[in-house]
Amino acid sequence: MIAVAIMGALFTLDQADREQVALQSQLQARAQSLSASLSESIEPPLSRQATSSVQNVVERFVGSQRLSGLEVFDSHAAAIASSTMPADPDPDLIASAMDGDEAGGQFVSTASGTFYILASPLHNDGGQVIGALALAQNADYIEGDISDIWRYNLLRLLLQLVFFGAAIFALMRWVFFKPISRFAASLESIRKGEDGADLQPAGSMFAPLTREVSKITSSLRQARRAASEEAH
């Protein structure tokens, strides 16, 4: 049963890890797709340094998309437009996105939950990096799904352990304890010399023992008969 519990726990751990990786990859892919769409609307006004227009775009998208926050940075990594972010983006994440001209993200845990923050570079018409876009998406559902996996598998493991325990108990009772109890009771009856007492088999597993004890009890009966005849 311990082996079953260990195997069940290892299976659940592997399943939870694979599910977490899959859910995080899906969230990252959605965030990158959304970031690309947002960049197309933010880059033109940002190229003109029209910060009020950038702010309007930010507010419009945050209100209509599944975003927990959105922030736009200029080429000096200074925030020029933003909505309420659940956590301040890591400055290194913003700098890395602009310096490497490549999007990057990280999961951040806060008092209000877990979020995925993606930082993407923004470009002008000439392809030069002119800023960065940081967006945040709620990732609490990932932990919820992982918790559900653990809850379901642990419940299933508990039921399996109960089933195996009941099966082992029944096996021990009917295959071992019952035959041995009958065997011991019959030995007791034979020892007391009760009429009609006969040796009860203890099951095929104990057949050699039963044969040996049967020989002994047969010899004991013969000795008792001989002693009884001599007494008469």
mmCIF file with all atom_site columns, C-alpha atoms in Angstrom:
data_model
loop_
_atom_site.group_PDB
_atom_site.id
_atom_site.type_symbol
_atom_site.label_atom_id
_atom_site.label_alt_id
_atom_site.label_comp_id
_atom_site.label_asym_id
_atom_site.label_entity_id
_atom_site.label_seq_id
_atom_site.pdbx_PDB_ins_code
_atom_site.Cartn_x
_atom_site.Cartn_y
_atom_site.Cartn_z
_atom_site.occupancy
_atom_site.B_iso_or_equiv
_atom_site.pdbx_formal_charge
_atom_site.auth_seq_id
_atom_site.auth_comp_id
_atom_site.auth_asym_id
_atom_site.auth_atom_id
_atom_site.pdbx_PDB_model_num
ATOM 1   C CA . MET A 1 1   ? 0.000   0.000   0.000   1.00 0.00 ? 1   MET A CA 1
ATOM 2   C CA . ILE A 1 2   ? 2.927   2.320   0.700   1.00 0.00 ? 2   ILE A CA 1
ATOM 3   C CA . ALA A 1 3   ? 4.242   1.596   -2.796  1.00 0.00 ? 3   ALA A CA 1
ATOM 4   C CA . VAL A 1 4   ? 0.821   2.410   -4.275  1.00 0.00 ? 4   VAL A CA 1
ATOM 5   C CA . ALA A 1 5   ? 0.743   5.711   -2.350  1.00 0.00 ? 5   ALA A CA 1
ATOM 6   C CA . ILE A 1 6   ? 4.256   6.646   -3.509  1.00 0.00 ? 6   ILE A CA 1
ATOM 7   C CA . MET A 1 7   ? 3.475   5.785   -7.125  1.00 0.00 ? 7   MET A CA 1
ATOM 8   C CA . GLY A 1 8   ? 0.215   7.759   -6.947  1.00 0.00 ? 8   GLY A CA 1
ATOM 9   C CA . ALA A 1 9   ? 1.995   10.807  -5.515  1.00 0.00 ? 9   ALA A CA 1
ATOM 10  C CA . LEU A 1 10  ? 4.731   10.653  -8.180  1.00 0.00 ? 10  LEU A CA 1
ATOM 11  C CA . PHE A 1 11  ? 2.137   10.317  -10.940 1.00 0.00 ? 11  PHE A CA 1
ATOM 12  C CA . THR A 1 12  ? 0.198   13.303  -9.575  1.00 0.00 ? 12  THR A CA 1
ATOM 13  C CA . LEU A 1 13  ? 3.380   15.383  -9.300  1.00 0.00 ? 13  LEU A CA 1
ATOM 14  C CA . ASP A 1 14  ? 4.305   14.606  -12.909 1.00 0.00 ? 14  ASP A CA 1
ATOM 15  C CA . GLN A 1 15  ? 0.776   15.334  -14.154 1.00 0.00 ? 15  GLN A CA 1
ATOM 16  C CA . ALA A 1 16  ? 0.620   18.612  -12.213 1.00 0.00 ? 16  ALA A CA 1
ATOM 17  C CA . ASP A 1 17  ? 4.020   19.712  -13.567 1.00 0.00 ? 17  ASP A CA 1
ATOM 18  C CA . ARG A 1 18  ? 3.034   18.933  -17.165 1.00 0.00 ? 18  ARG A CA 1
ATOM 19  C CA . GLU A 1 19  ? -0.309  20.705  -16.766 1.00 0.00 ? 19  GLU A CA 1
ATOM 20  C CA . GLN A 1 20  ? 1.362   23.759  -15.243 1.00 0.00 ? 20  GLN A CA 1
ATOM 21  C CA . VAL A 1 21  ? 3.846   23.976  -18.111 1.00 0.00 ? 21  VAL A CA 1
ATOM 22  C CA . ALA A 1 22  ? 1.024   23.651  -20.662 1.00 0.00 ? 22  ALA A CA 1
ATOM 23  C CA . LEU A 1 23  ? -1.154  26.304  -19.013 1.00 0.00 ? 23  LEU A CA 1
ATOM 24  C CA . GLN A 1 24  ? 1.755   28.718  -18.645 1.00 0.00 ? 24  GLN A CA 1
ATOM 25  C CA . SER A 1 25  ? 2.710   28.218  -22.290 1.00 0.00 ? 25  SER A CA 1
ATOM 26  C CA . GLN A 1 26  ? -0.871  28.924  -23.382 1.00 0.00 ? 26  GLN A CA 1
ATOM 27  C CA . LEU A 1 27  ? -1.011  32.072  -21.273 1.00 0.00 ? 27  LEU A CA 1
ATOM 28  C CA . GLN A 1 28  ? 2.322   33.275  -22.631 1.00 0.00 ? 28  GLN A CA 1
ATOM 29  C CA . ALA A 1 29  ? 1.170   32.670  -26.212 1.00 0.00 ? 29  ALA A CA 1
ATOM 30  C CA . ARG A 1 30  ? -2.060  34.620  -25.614 1.00 0.00 ? 30  ARG A CA 1
ATOM 31  C CA . ALA A 1 31  ? -0.115  37.463  -23.998 1.00 0.00 ? 31  ALA A CA 1
ATOM 32  C CA . GLN A 1 32  ? 2.288   37.681  -26.949 1.00 0.00 ? 32  GLN A CA 1
ATOM 33  C CA . SER A 1 33  ? -0.599  37.681  -29.439 1.00 0.00 ? 33  SER A CA 1
ATOM 34  C CA . LEU A 1 34  ? -2.363  40.419  -27.492 1.00 0.00 ? 34  LEU A CA 1
ATOM 35  C CA . SER A 1 35  ? 0.861   42.413  -27.178 1.00 0.00 ? 35  SER A CA 1
ATOM 36  C CA . ALA A 1 36  ? 1.355   42.305  -30.957 1.00 0.00 ? 36  ALA A CA 1
ATOM 37  C CA . SER A 1 37  ? -2.173  43.597  -31.477 1.00 0.00 ? 37  SER A CA 1
ATOM 38  C CA . LEU A 1 38  ? -1.712  46.372  -28.922 1.00 0.00 ? 38  LEU A CA 1
ATOM 39  C CA . SER A 1 39  ? 1.635   47.403  -30.421 1.00 0.00 ? 39  SER A CA 1
ATOM 40  C CA . GLU A 1 40  ? 0.007   48.108  -33.786 1.00 0.00 ? 40  GLU A CA 1
ATOM 41  C CA . SER A 1 41  ? -2.284  50.663  -32.108 1.00 0.00 ? 41  SER A CA 1
ATOM 42  C CA . ILE A 1 42  ? 0.289   52.168  -29.729 1.00 0.00 ? 42  ILE A CA 1
ATOM 43  C CA . GLU A 1 43  ? 3.341   52.538  -31.989 1.00 0.00 ? 43  GLU A CA 1
ATOM 44  C CA . PRO A 1 44  ? 1.936   55.257  -34.337 1.00 0.00 ? 44  PRO A CA 1
ATOM 45  C CA . PRO A 1 45  ? 1.027   57.787  -31.582 1.00 0.00 ? 45  PRO A CA 1
ATOM 46  C CA . LEU A 1 46  ? 4.172   56.884  -29.647 1.00 0.00 ? 46  LEU A CA 1
ATOM 47  C CA . SER A 1 47  ? 6.285   57.651  -32.744 1.00 0.00 ? 47  SER A CA 1
ATOM 48  C CA . ARG A 1 48  ? 4.668   61.104  -32.818 1.00 0.00 ? 48  ARG A CA 1
ATOM 49  C CA . GLN A 1 49  ? 5.232   61.457  -29.051 1.00 0.00 ? 49  GLN A CA 1
ATOM 50  C CA . ALA A 1 50  ? 1.488   61.933  -28.650 1.00 0.00 ? 50  ALA A CA 1
ATOM 51  C CA . THR A 1 51  ? 1.327   60.666  -25.083 1.00 0.00 ? 51  THR A CA 1
ATOM 52  C CA . SER A 1 52  ? -2.324  61.613  -24.612 1.00 0.00 ? 52  SER A CA 1
ATOM 53  C CA . SER A 1 53  ? -3.259  59.487  -27.611 1.00 0.00 ? 53  SER A CA 1
ATOM 54  C CA . VAL A 1 54  ? -1.190  56.609  -26.198 1.00 0.00 ? 54  VAL A CA 1
ATOM 55  C CA . GLN A 1 55  ? -3.033  56.954  -22.900 1.00 0.00 ? 55  GLN A CA 1
ATOM 56  C CA . ASN A 1 56  ? -6.379  56.845  -24.713 1.00 0.00 ? 56  ASN A CA 1
ATOM 57  C CA . VAL A 1 57  ? -5.364  53.638  -26.480 1.00 0.00 ? 57  VAL A CA 1
ATOM 58  C CA . VAL A 1 58  ? -4.269  52.104  -23.168 1.00 0.00 ? 58  VAL A CA 1
ATOM 59  C CA . GLU A 1 59  ? -7.562  52.932  -21.476 1.00 0.00 ? 59  GLU A CA 1
ATOM 60  C CA . ARG A 1 60  ? -9.590  51.659  -24.417 1.00 0.00 ? 60  ARG A CA 1
ATOM 61  C CA . PHE A 1 61  ? -7.801  48.309  -24.539 1.00 0.00 ? 61  PHE A CA 1
ATOM 62  C CA . VAL A 1 62  ? -7.778  47.749  -20.797 1.00 0.00 ? 62  VAL A CA 1
ATOM 63  C CA . GLY A 1 63  ? -11.518 48.288  -20.724 1.00 0.00 ? 63  GLY A CA 1
ATOM 64  C CA . SER A 1 64  ? -12.239 45.856  -23.557 1.00 0.00 ? 64  SER A CA 1
ATOM 65  C CA . GLN A 1 65  ? -9.582  43.149  -23.173 1.00 0.00 ? 65  GLN A CA 1
ATOM 66  C CA . ARG A 1 66  ? -8.872  40.573  -20.491 1.00 0.00 ? 66  ARG A CA 1
ATOM 67  C CA . LEU A 1 67  ? -6.019  42.581  -19.047 1.00 0.00 ? 67  LEU A CA 1
ATOM 68  C CA . SER A 1 68  ? -5.098  43.169  -15.441 1.00 0.00 ? 68  SER A CA 1
ATOM 69  C CA . GLY A 1 69  ? -2.908  46.112  -16.341 1.00 0.00 ? 69  GLY A CA 1
ATOM 70  C CA . LEU A 1 70  ? -1.092  47.882  -19.161 1.00 0.00 ? 70  LEU A CA 1
ATOM 71  C CA . GLU A 1 71  ? 1.838   50.309  -19.189 1.00 0.00 ? 71  GLU A CA 1
ATOM 72  C CA . VAL A 1 72  ? 3.812   52.025  -21.942 1.00 0.00 ? 72  VAL A CA 1
ATOM 73  C CA . PHE A 1 73  ? 7.425   53.181  -21.584 1.00 0.00 ? 73  PHE A CA 1
ATOM 74  C CA . ASP A 1 74  ? 9.476   55.558  -23.716 1.00 0.00 ? 74  ASP A CA 1
ATOM 75  C CA . SER A 1 75  ? 13.005  54.914  -24.957 1.00 0.00 ? 75  SER A CA 1
ATOM 76  C CA . HIS A 1 76  ? 14.394  55.936  -21.555 1.00 0.00 ? 76  HIS A CA 1
ATOM 77  C CA . ALA A 1 77  ? 12.249  53.320  -19.783 1.00 0.00 ? 77  ALA A CA 1
ATOM 78  C CA . ALA A 1 78  ? 10.074  56.042  -18.252 1.00 0.00 ? 78  ALA A CA 1
ATOM 79  C CA . ALA A 1 79  ? 6.350   55.274  -17.984 1.00 0.00 ? 79  ALA A CA 1
ATOM 80  C CA . ILE A 1 80  ? 4.338   57.654  -20.187 1.00 0.00 ? 80  ILE A CA 1
ATOM 81  C CA . ALA A 1 81  ? 0.927   55.930  -20.155 1.00 0.00 ? 81  ALA A CA 1
ATOM 82  C CA . SER A 1 82  ? -0.549  53.311  -17.923 1.00 0.00 ? 82  SER A CA 1
ATOM 83  C CA . SER A 1 83  ? -3.560  51.709  -16.331 1.00 0.00 ? 83  SER A CA 1
ATOM 84  C CA . THR A 1 84  ? -3.518  50.253  -12.858 1.00 0.00 ? 84  THR A CA 1
ATOM 85  C CA . MET A 1 85  ? -0.878  47.506  -12.796 1.00 0.00 ? 85  MET A CA 1
ATOM 86  C CA . PRO A 1 86  ? -1.145  44.726  -10.188 1.00 0.00 ? 86  PRO A CA 1
ATOM 87  C CA . ALA A 1 87  ? 2.618   44.978  -9.708  1.00 0.00 ? 87  ALA A CA 1
ATOM 88  C CA . ASP A 1 88  ? 5.329   47.306  -11.000 1.00 0.00 ? 88  ASP A CA 1
ATOM 89  C CA . PRO A 1 89  ? 7.140   45.703  -13.948 1.00 0.00 ? 89  PRO A CA 1
ATOM 90  C CA . ASP A 1 90  ? 10.716  44.751  -13.201 1.00 0.00 ? 90  ASP A CA 1
ATOM 91  C CA . PRO A 1 91  ? 12.956  47.500  -14.640 1.00 0.00 ? 91  PRO A CA 1
ATOM 92  C CA . ASP A 1 92  ? 15.384  44.826  -15.846 1.00 0.00 ? 92  ASP A CA 1
ATOM 93  C CA . LEU A 1 93  ? 12.532  43.184  -17.771 1.00 0.00 ? 93  LEU A CA 1
ATOM 94  C CA . ILE A 1 94  ? 11.722  46.459  -19.532 1.00 0.00 ? 94  ILE A CA 1
ATOM 95  C CA . ALA A 1 95  ? 15.375  47.222  -20.250 1.00 0.00 ? 95  ALA A CA 1
ATOM 96  C CA . SER A 1 96  ? 15.970  43.708  -21.574 1.00 0.00 ? 96  SER A CA 1
ATOM 97  C CA . ALA A 1 97  ? 13.001  43.969  -23.942 1.00 0.00 ? 97  ALA A CA 1
ATOM 98  C CA . MET A 1 98  ? 14.294  47.222  -25.414 1.00 0.00 ? 98  MET A CA 1
ATOM 99  C CA . ASP A 1 99  ? 18.015  46.374  -25.442 1.00 0.00 ? 99  ASP A CA 1
ATOM 100 C CA . GLY A 1 100 ? 17.513  42.921  -26.902 1.00 0.00 ? 100 GLY A CA 1
ATOM 101 C CA . ASP A 1 101 ? 14.571  43.934  -29.116 1.00 0.00 ? 101 ASP A CA 1
ATOM 102 C CA . GLU A 1 102 ? 12.787  40.838  -27.896 1.00 0.00 ? 102 GLU A CA 1
ATOM 103 C CA . ALA A 1 103 ? 9.753   40.223  -25.707 1.00 0.00 ? 103 ALA A CA 1
ATOM 104 C CA . GLY A 1 104 ? 10.220  38.667  -22.298 1.00 0.00 ? 104 GLY A CA 1
ATOM 105 C CA . GLY A 1 105 ? 7.933   37.827  -19.409 1.00 0.00 ? 105 GLY A CA 1
ATOM 106 C CA . GLN A 1 106 ? 7.798   36.655  -15.826 1.00 0.00 ? 106 GLN A CA 1
ATOM 107 C CA . PHE A 1 107 ? 5.249   35.399  -13.327 1.00 0.00 ? 107 PHE A CA 1
ATOM 108 C CA . VAL A 1 108 ? 4.772   37.643  -10.310 1.00 0.00 ? 108 VAL A CA 1
ATOM 109 C CA . SER A 1 109 ? 2.995   36.799  -7.060  1.00 0.00 ? 109 SER A CA 1
ATOM 110 C CA . THR A 1 110 ? 1.332   39.634  -5.170  1.00 0.00 ? 110 THR A CA 1
ATOM 111 C CA . ALA A 1 111 ? -1.119  39.972  -2.325  1.00 0.00 ? 111 ALA A CA 1
ATOM 112 C CA . SER A 1 112 ? -3.949  40.140  -4.874  1.00 0.00 ? 112 SER A CA 1
ATOM 113 C CA . GLY A 1 113 ? -2.885  37.046  -6.818  1.00 0.00 ? 113 GLY A CA 1
ATOM 114 C CA . THR A 1 114 ? -0.466  35.693  -9.400  1.00 0.00 ? 114 THR A CA 1
ATOM 115 C CA . PHE A 1 115 ? 0.050   37.555  -12.677 1.00 0.00 ? 115 PHE A CA 1
ATOM 116 C CA . TYR A 1 116 ? 2.030   37.110  -15.866 1.00 0.00 ? 116 TYR A CA 1
ATOM 117 C CA . ILE A 1 117 ? 3.776   40.311  -16.984 1.00 0.00 ? 117 ILE A CA 1
ATOM 118 C CA . LEU A 1 118 ? 5.036   40.503  -20.550 1.00 0.00 ? 118 LEU A CA 1
ATOM 119 C CA . ALA A 1 119 ? 7.319   43.282  -21.795 1.00 0.00 ? 119 ALA A CA 1
ATOM 120 C CA . SER A 1 120 ? 7.561   43.825  -25.569 1.00 0.00 ? 120 SER A CA 1
ATOM 121 C CA . PRO A 1 121 ? 9.602   46.358  -27.551 1.00 0.00 ? 121 PRO A CA 1
ATOM 122 C CA . LEU A 1 122 ? 7.814   49.083  -29.526 1.00 0.00 ? 122 LEU A CA 1
ATOM 123 C CA . HIS A 1 123 ? 9.147   50.338  -32.883 1.00 0.00 ? 123 HIS A CA 1
ATOM 124 C CA . ASN A 1 124 ? 8.811   53.307  -35.201 1.00 0.00 ? 124 ASN A CA 1
ATOM 125 C CA . ASP A 1 125 ? 8.253   53.009  -38.945 1.00 0.00 ? 125 ASP A CA 1
ATOM 126 C CA . GLY A 1 126 ? 11.989  52.536  -39.447 1.00 0.00 ? 126 GLY A CA 1
ATOM 127 C CA . GLY A 1 127 ? 12.094  49.533  -37.125 1.00 0.00 ? 127 GLY A CA 1
ATOM 128 C CA . GLN A 1 128 ? 13.987  51.331  -34.366 1.00 0.00 ? 128 GLN A CA 1
ATOM 129 C CA . VAL A 1 129 ? 13.068  50.579  -30.755 1.00 0.00 ? 129 VAL A CA 1
ATOM 130 C CA . ILE A 1 130 ? 11.301  53.622  -29.304 1.00 0.00 ? 130 ILE A CA 1
ATOM 131 C CA . GLY A 1 131 ? 9.884   52.156  -26.110 1.00 0.00 ? 131 GLY A CA 1
ATOM 132 C CA . ALA A 1 132 ? 8.297   49.140  -24.506 1.00 0.00 ? 132 ALA A CA 1
ATOM 133 C CA . LEU A 1 133 ? 4.865   47.830  -23.696 1.00 0.00 ? 133 LEU A CA 1
ATOM 134 C CA . ALA A 1 134 ? 4.173   45.914  -20.469 1.00 0.00 ? 134 ALA A CA 1
ATOM 135 C CA . LEU A 1 135 ? 0.917   44.059  -19.982 1.00 0.00 ? 135 LEU A CA 1
ATOM 136 C CA . ALA A 1 136 ? -0.309  41.953  -17.078 1.00 0.00 ? 136 ALA A CA 1
ATOM 137 C CA . GLN A 1 137 ? -2.718  39.018  -17.176 1.00 0.00 ? 137 GLN A CA 1
ATOM 138 C CA . ASN A 1 138 ? -4.187  37.156  -14.249 1.00 0.00 ? 138 ASN A CA 1
ATOM 139 C CA . ALA A 1 139 ? -2.638  33.694  -13.774 1.00 0.00 ? 139 ALA A CA 1
ATOM 140 C CA . ASP A 1 140 ? -4.516  32.609  -10.653 1.00 0.00 ? 140 ASP A CA 1
ATOM 141 C CA . TYR A 1 141 ? -6.508  30.063  -12.643 1.00 0.00 ? 141 TYR A CA 1
ATOM 142 C CA . ILE A 1 142 ? -3.308  28.077  -13.249 1.00 0.00 ? 142 ILE A CA 1
ATOM 143 C CA . GLU A 1 143 ? -2.775  27.480  -9.540  1.00 0.00 ? 143 GLU A CA 1
ATOM 144 C CA . GLY A 1 144 ? -6.484  26.684  -9.226  1.00 0.00 ? 144 GLY A CA 1
ATOM 145 C CA . ASP A 1 145 ? -6.262  24.033  -11.960 1.00 0.00 ? 145 ASP A CA 1
ATOM 146 C CA . ILE A 1 146 ? -3.152  22.516  -10.393 1.00 0.00 ? 146 ILE A CA 1
ATOM 147 C CA . SER A 1 147 ? -4.887  22.393  -7.004  1.00 0.00 ? 147 SER A CA 1
ATOM 148 C CA . ASP A 1 148 ? -7.841  20.623  -8.635  1.00 0.00 ? 148 ASP A CA 1
ATOM 149 C CA . ILE A 1 149 ? -5.493  18.007  -10.093 1.00 0.00 ? 149 ILE A CA 1
ATOM 150 C CA . TRP A 1 150 ? -3.932  17.342  -6.685  1.00 0.00 ? 150 TRP A CA 1
ATOM 151 C CA . ARG A 1 151 ? -7.352  17.241  -5.002  1.00 0.00 ? 151 ARG A CA 1
ATOM 152 C CA . TYR A 1 152 ? -8.834  14.835  -7.568  1.00 0.00 ? 152 TYR A CA 1
ATOM 153 C CA . ASN A 1 153 ? -5.821  12.501  -7.682  1.00 0.00 ? 153 ASN A CA 1
ATOM 154 C CA . LEU A 1 154 ? -5.396  12.404  -3.906  1.00 0.00 ? 154 LEU A CA 1
ATOM 155 C CA . LEU A 1 155 ? -9.082  11.541  -3.527  1.00 0.00 ? 155 LEU A CA 1
ATOM 156 C CA . ARG A 1 156 ? -8.697  8.816   -6.148  1.00 0.00 ? 156 ARG A CA 1
ATOM 157 C CA . LEU A 1 157 ? -5.583  7.536   -4.381  1.00 0.00 ? 157 LEU A CA 1
ATOM 158 C CA . LEU A 1 158 ? -7.444  7.448   -1.068  1.00 0.00 ? 158 LEU A CA 1
ATOM 159 C CA . LEU A 1 159 ? -10.247 5.412   -2.626  1.00 0.00 ? 159 LEU A CA 1
ATOM 160 C CA . GLN A 1 160 ? -7.710  3.038   -4.163  1.00 0.00 ? 160 GLN A CA 1
ATOM 161 C CA . LEU A 1 161 ? -5.984  2.561   -0.814  1.00 0.00 ? 161 LEU A CA 1
ATOM 162 C CA . VAL A 1 162 ? -9.337  1.857   0.848   1.00 0.00 ? 162 VAL A CA 1
ATOM 163 C CA . PHE A 1 163 ? -10.184 -0.662  -1.881  1.00 0.00 ? 163 PHE A CA 1
ATOM 164 C CA . PHE A 1 164 ? -6.795  -2.392  -1.690  1.00 0.00 ? 164 PHE A CA 1
ATOM 165 C CA . GLY A 1 165 ? -6.951  -2.418  2.097   1.00 0.00 ? 165 GLY A CA 1
ATOM 166 C CA . ALA A 1 166 ? -10.393 -4.014  2.040   1.00 0.00 ? 166 ALA A CA 1
ATOM 167 C CA . ALA A 1 167 ? -9.246  -6.560  -0.554  1.00 0.00 ? 167 ALA A CA 1
ATOM 168 C CA . ILE A 1 168 ? -6.163  -7.477  1.496   1.00 0.00 ? 168 ILE A CA 1
ATOM 169 C CA . PHE A 1 169 ? -8.253  -7.758  4.661   1.00 0.00 ? 169 PHE A CA 1
ATOM 170 C CA . ALA A 1 170 ? -10.761 -10.048 2.923   1.00 0.00 ? 170 ALA A CA 1
ATOM 171 C CA . LEU A 1 171 ? -7.931  -12.123 1.439   1.00 0.00 ? 171 LEU A CA 1
ATOM 172 C CA . MET A 1 172 ? -6.208  -12.536 4.774   1.00 0.00 ? 172 MET A CA 1
ATOM 173 C CA . ARG A 1 173 ? -9.468  -13.359 6.521   1.00 0.00 ? 173 ARG A CA 1
ATOM 174 C CA . TRP A 1 174 ? -10.881 -15.932 4.106   1.00 0.00 ? 174 TRP A CA 1
ATOM 175 C CA . VAL A 1 175 ? -7.677  -17.409 2.675   1.00 0.00 ? 175 VAL A CA 1
ATOM 176 C CA . PHE A 1 176 ? -5.509  -17.491 5.798   1.00 0.00 ? 176 PHE A CA 1
ATOM 177 C CA . PHE A 1 177 ? -7.288  -16.762 9.088   1.00 0.00 ? 177 PHE A CA 1
ATOM 178 C CA . LYS A 1 178 ? -10.498 -18.750 8.526   1.00 0.00 ? 178 LYS A CA 1
ATOM 179 C CA . PRO A 1 179 ? -8.831  -22.008 7.330   1.00 0.00 ? 179 PRO A CA 1
ATOM 180 C CA . ILE A 1 180 ? -6.159  -21.761 10.030  1.00 0.00 ? 180 ILE A CA 1
ATOM 181 C CA . SER A 1 181 ? -8.815  -21.129 12.684  1.00 0.00 ? 181 SER A CA 1
ATOM 182 C CA . ARG A 1 182 ? -10.771 -24.210 11.553  1.00 0.00 ? 182 ARG A CA 1
ATOM 183 C CA . PHE A 1 183 ? -7.543  -26.175 11.442  1.00 0.00 ? 183 PHE A CA 1
ATOM 184 C CA . ALA A 1 184 ? -6.600  -25.122 14.988  1.00 0.00 ? 184 ALA A CA 1
ATOM 185 C CA . ALA A 1 185 ? -10.119 -25.853 16.267  1.00 0.00 ? 185 ALA A CA 1
ATOM 186 C CA . SER A 1 186 ? -10.067 -29.331 14.757  1.00 0.00 ? 186 SER A CA 1
ATOM 187 C CA . LEU A 1 187 ? -6.662  -29.988 16.342  1.00 0.00 ? 187 LEU A CA 1
ATOM 188 C CA . GLU A 1 188 ? -8.094  -28.926 19.686  1.00 0.00 ? 188 GLU A CA 1
ATOM 189 C CA . SER A 1 189 ? -11.028 -31.304 19.279  1.00 0.00 ? 189 SER A CA 1
ATOM 190 C CA . ILE A 1 190 ? -8.742  -34.177 18.337  1.00 0.00 ? 190 ILE A CA 1
ATOM 191 C CA . ARG A 1 191 ? -6.462  -33.445 21.282  1.00 0.00 ? 191 ARG A CA 1
ATOM 192 C CA . LYS A 1 192 ? -9.450  -33.640 23.636  1.00 0.00 ? 192 LYS A CA 1
ATOM 193 C CA . GLY A 1 193 ? -10.510 -36.905 22.071  1.00 0.00 ? 193 GLY A CA 1
ATOM 194 C CA . GLU A 1 194 ? -13.957 -35.682 21.053  1.00 0.00 ? 194 GLU A CA 1
ATOM 195 C CA . ASP A 1 195 ? -16.037 -38.165 19.098  1.00 0.00 ? 195 ASP A CA 1
ATOM 196 C CA . GLY A 1 196 ? -16.251 -37.493 15.386  1.00 0.00 ? 196 GLY A CA 1
ATOM 197 C CA . ALA A 1 197 ? -13.456 -34.956 15.522  1.00 0.00 ? 197 ALA A CA 1
ATOM 198 C CA . ASP A 1 198 ? -11.687 -34.739 12.206  1.00 0.00 ? 198 ASP A CA 1
ATOM 199 C CA . LEU A 1 199 ? -8.756  -32.643 11.013  1.00 0.00 ? 199 LEU A CA 1
ATOM 200 C CA . GLN A 1 200 ? -9.894  -29.689 8.893   1.00 0.00 ? 200 GLN A CA 1
ATOM 201 C CA . PRO A 1 201 ? -7.619  -28.736 5.985   1.00 0.00 ? 201 PRO A CA 1
ATOM 202 C CA . ALA A 1 202 ? -5.873  -25.376 6.316   1.00 0.00 ? 202 ALA A CA 1
ATOM 203 C CA . GLY A 1 203 ? -5.934  -24.648 2.599   1.00 0.00 ? 203 GLY A CA 1
ATOM 204 C CA . SER A 1 204 ? -3.700  -25.687 -0.270  1.00 0.00 ? 204 SER A CA 1
ATOM 205 C CA . MET A 1 205 ? -0.908  -23.353 0.874   1.00 0.00 ? 205 MET A CA 1
ATOM 206 C CA . PHE A 1 206 ? -0.615  -25.302 4.123   1.00 0.00 ? 206 PHE A CA 1
ATOM 207 C CA . ALA A 1 207 ? -1.180  -28.748 2.562   1.00 0.00 ? 207 ALA A CA 1
ATOM 208 C CA . PRO A 1 208 ? 2.262   -30.121 3.609   1.00 0.00 ? 208 PRO A CA 1
ATOM 209 C CA . LEU A 1 209 ? 1.650   -29.028 7.206   1.00 0.00 ? 209 LEU A CA 1
ATOM 210 C CA . THR A 1 210 ? -1.829  -30.538 7.126   1.00 0.00 ? 210 THR A CA 1
ATOM 211 C CA . ARG A 1 211 ? -0.455  -33.898 5.920   1.00 0.00 ? 211 ARG A CA 1
ATOM 212 C CA . GLU A 1 212 ? 2.193   -34.014 8.629   1.00 0.00 ? 212 GLU A CA 1
ATOM 213 C CA . VAL A 1 213 ? -0.253  -33.087 11.366  1.00 0.00 ? 213 VAL A CA 1
ATOM 214 C CA . SER A 1 214 ? -2.727  -35.617 9.968   1.00 0.00 ? 214 SER A CA 1
ATOM 215 C CA . LYS A 1 215 ? -0.119  -38.360 10.348  1.00 0.00 ? 215 LYS A CA 1
ATOM 216 C CA . ILE A 1 216 ? 0.527   -37.290 13.928  1.00 0.00 ? 216 ILE A CA 1
ATOM 217 C CA . THR A 1 217 ? -3.175  -37.220 14.833  1.00 0.00 ? 217 THR A CA 1
ATOM 218 C CA . SER A 1 218 ? -3.667  -40.623 13.170  1.00 0.00 ? 218 SER A CA 1
ATOM 219 C CA . SER A 1 219 ? -0.855  -42.061 15.250  1.00 0.00 ? 219 SER A CA 1
ATOM 220 C CA . LEU A 1 220 ? -2.345  -40.435 18.343  1.00 0.00 ? 220 LEU A CA 1
ATOM 221 C CA . ARG A 1 221 ? -5.718  -42.036 17.698  1.00 0.00 ? 221 ARG A CA 1
ATOM 222 C CA . GLN A 1 222 ? -4.167  -45.453 17.159  1.00 0.00 ? 222 GLN A CA 1
ATOM 223 C CA . ALA A 1 223 ? -2.259  -45.076 20.415  1.00 0.00 ? 223 ALA A CA 1
ATOM 224 C CA . ARG A 1 224 ? -5.443  -44.120 22.235  1.00 0.00 ? 224 ARG A CA 1
ATOM 225 C CA . ARG A 1 225 ? -7.333  -47.100 20.804  1.00 0.00 ? 225 ARG A CA 1
ATOM 226 C CA . ALA A 1 226 ? -4.514  -49.421 21.767  1.00 0.00 ? 226 ALA A CA 1
ATOM 227 C CA . ALA A 1 227 ? -4.445  -48.017 25.272  1.00 0.00 ? 227 ALA A CA 1
ATOM 228 C CA . SER A 1 228 ? -8.217  -48.352 25.547  1.00 0.00 ? 228 SER A CA 1
ATOM 229 C CA . GLU A 1 229 ? -8.117  -52.004 24.404  1.00 0.00 ? 229 GLU A CA 1
ATOM 230 C CA . GLU A 1 230 ? -5.406  -52.828 26.907  1.00 0.00 ? 230 GLU A CA 1
ATOM 231 C CA . ALA A 1 231 ? -7.413  -51.181 29.657  1.00 0.00 ? 231 ALA A CA 1
ATOM 232 C CA . HIS A 1 232 ? -10.349 -53.458 28.904  1.00 0.00 ? 232 HIS A CA 1
#
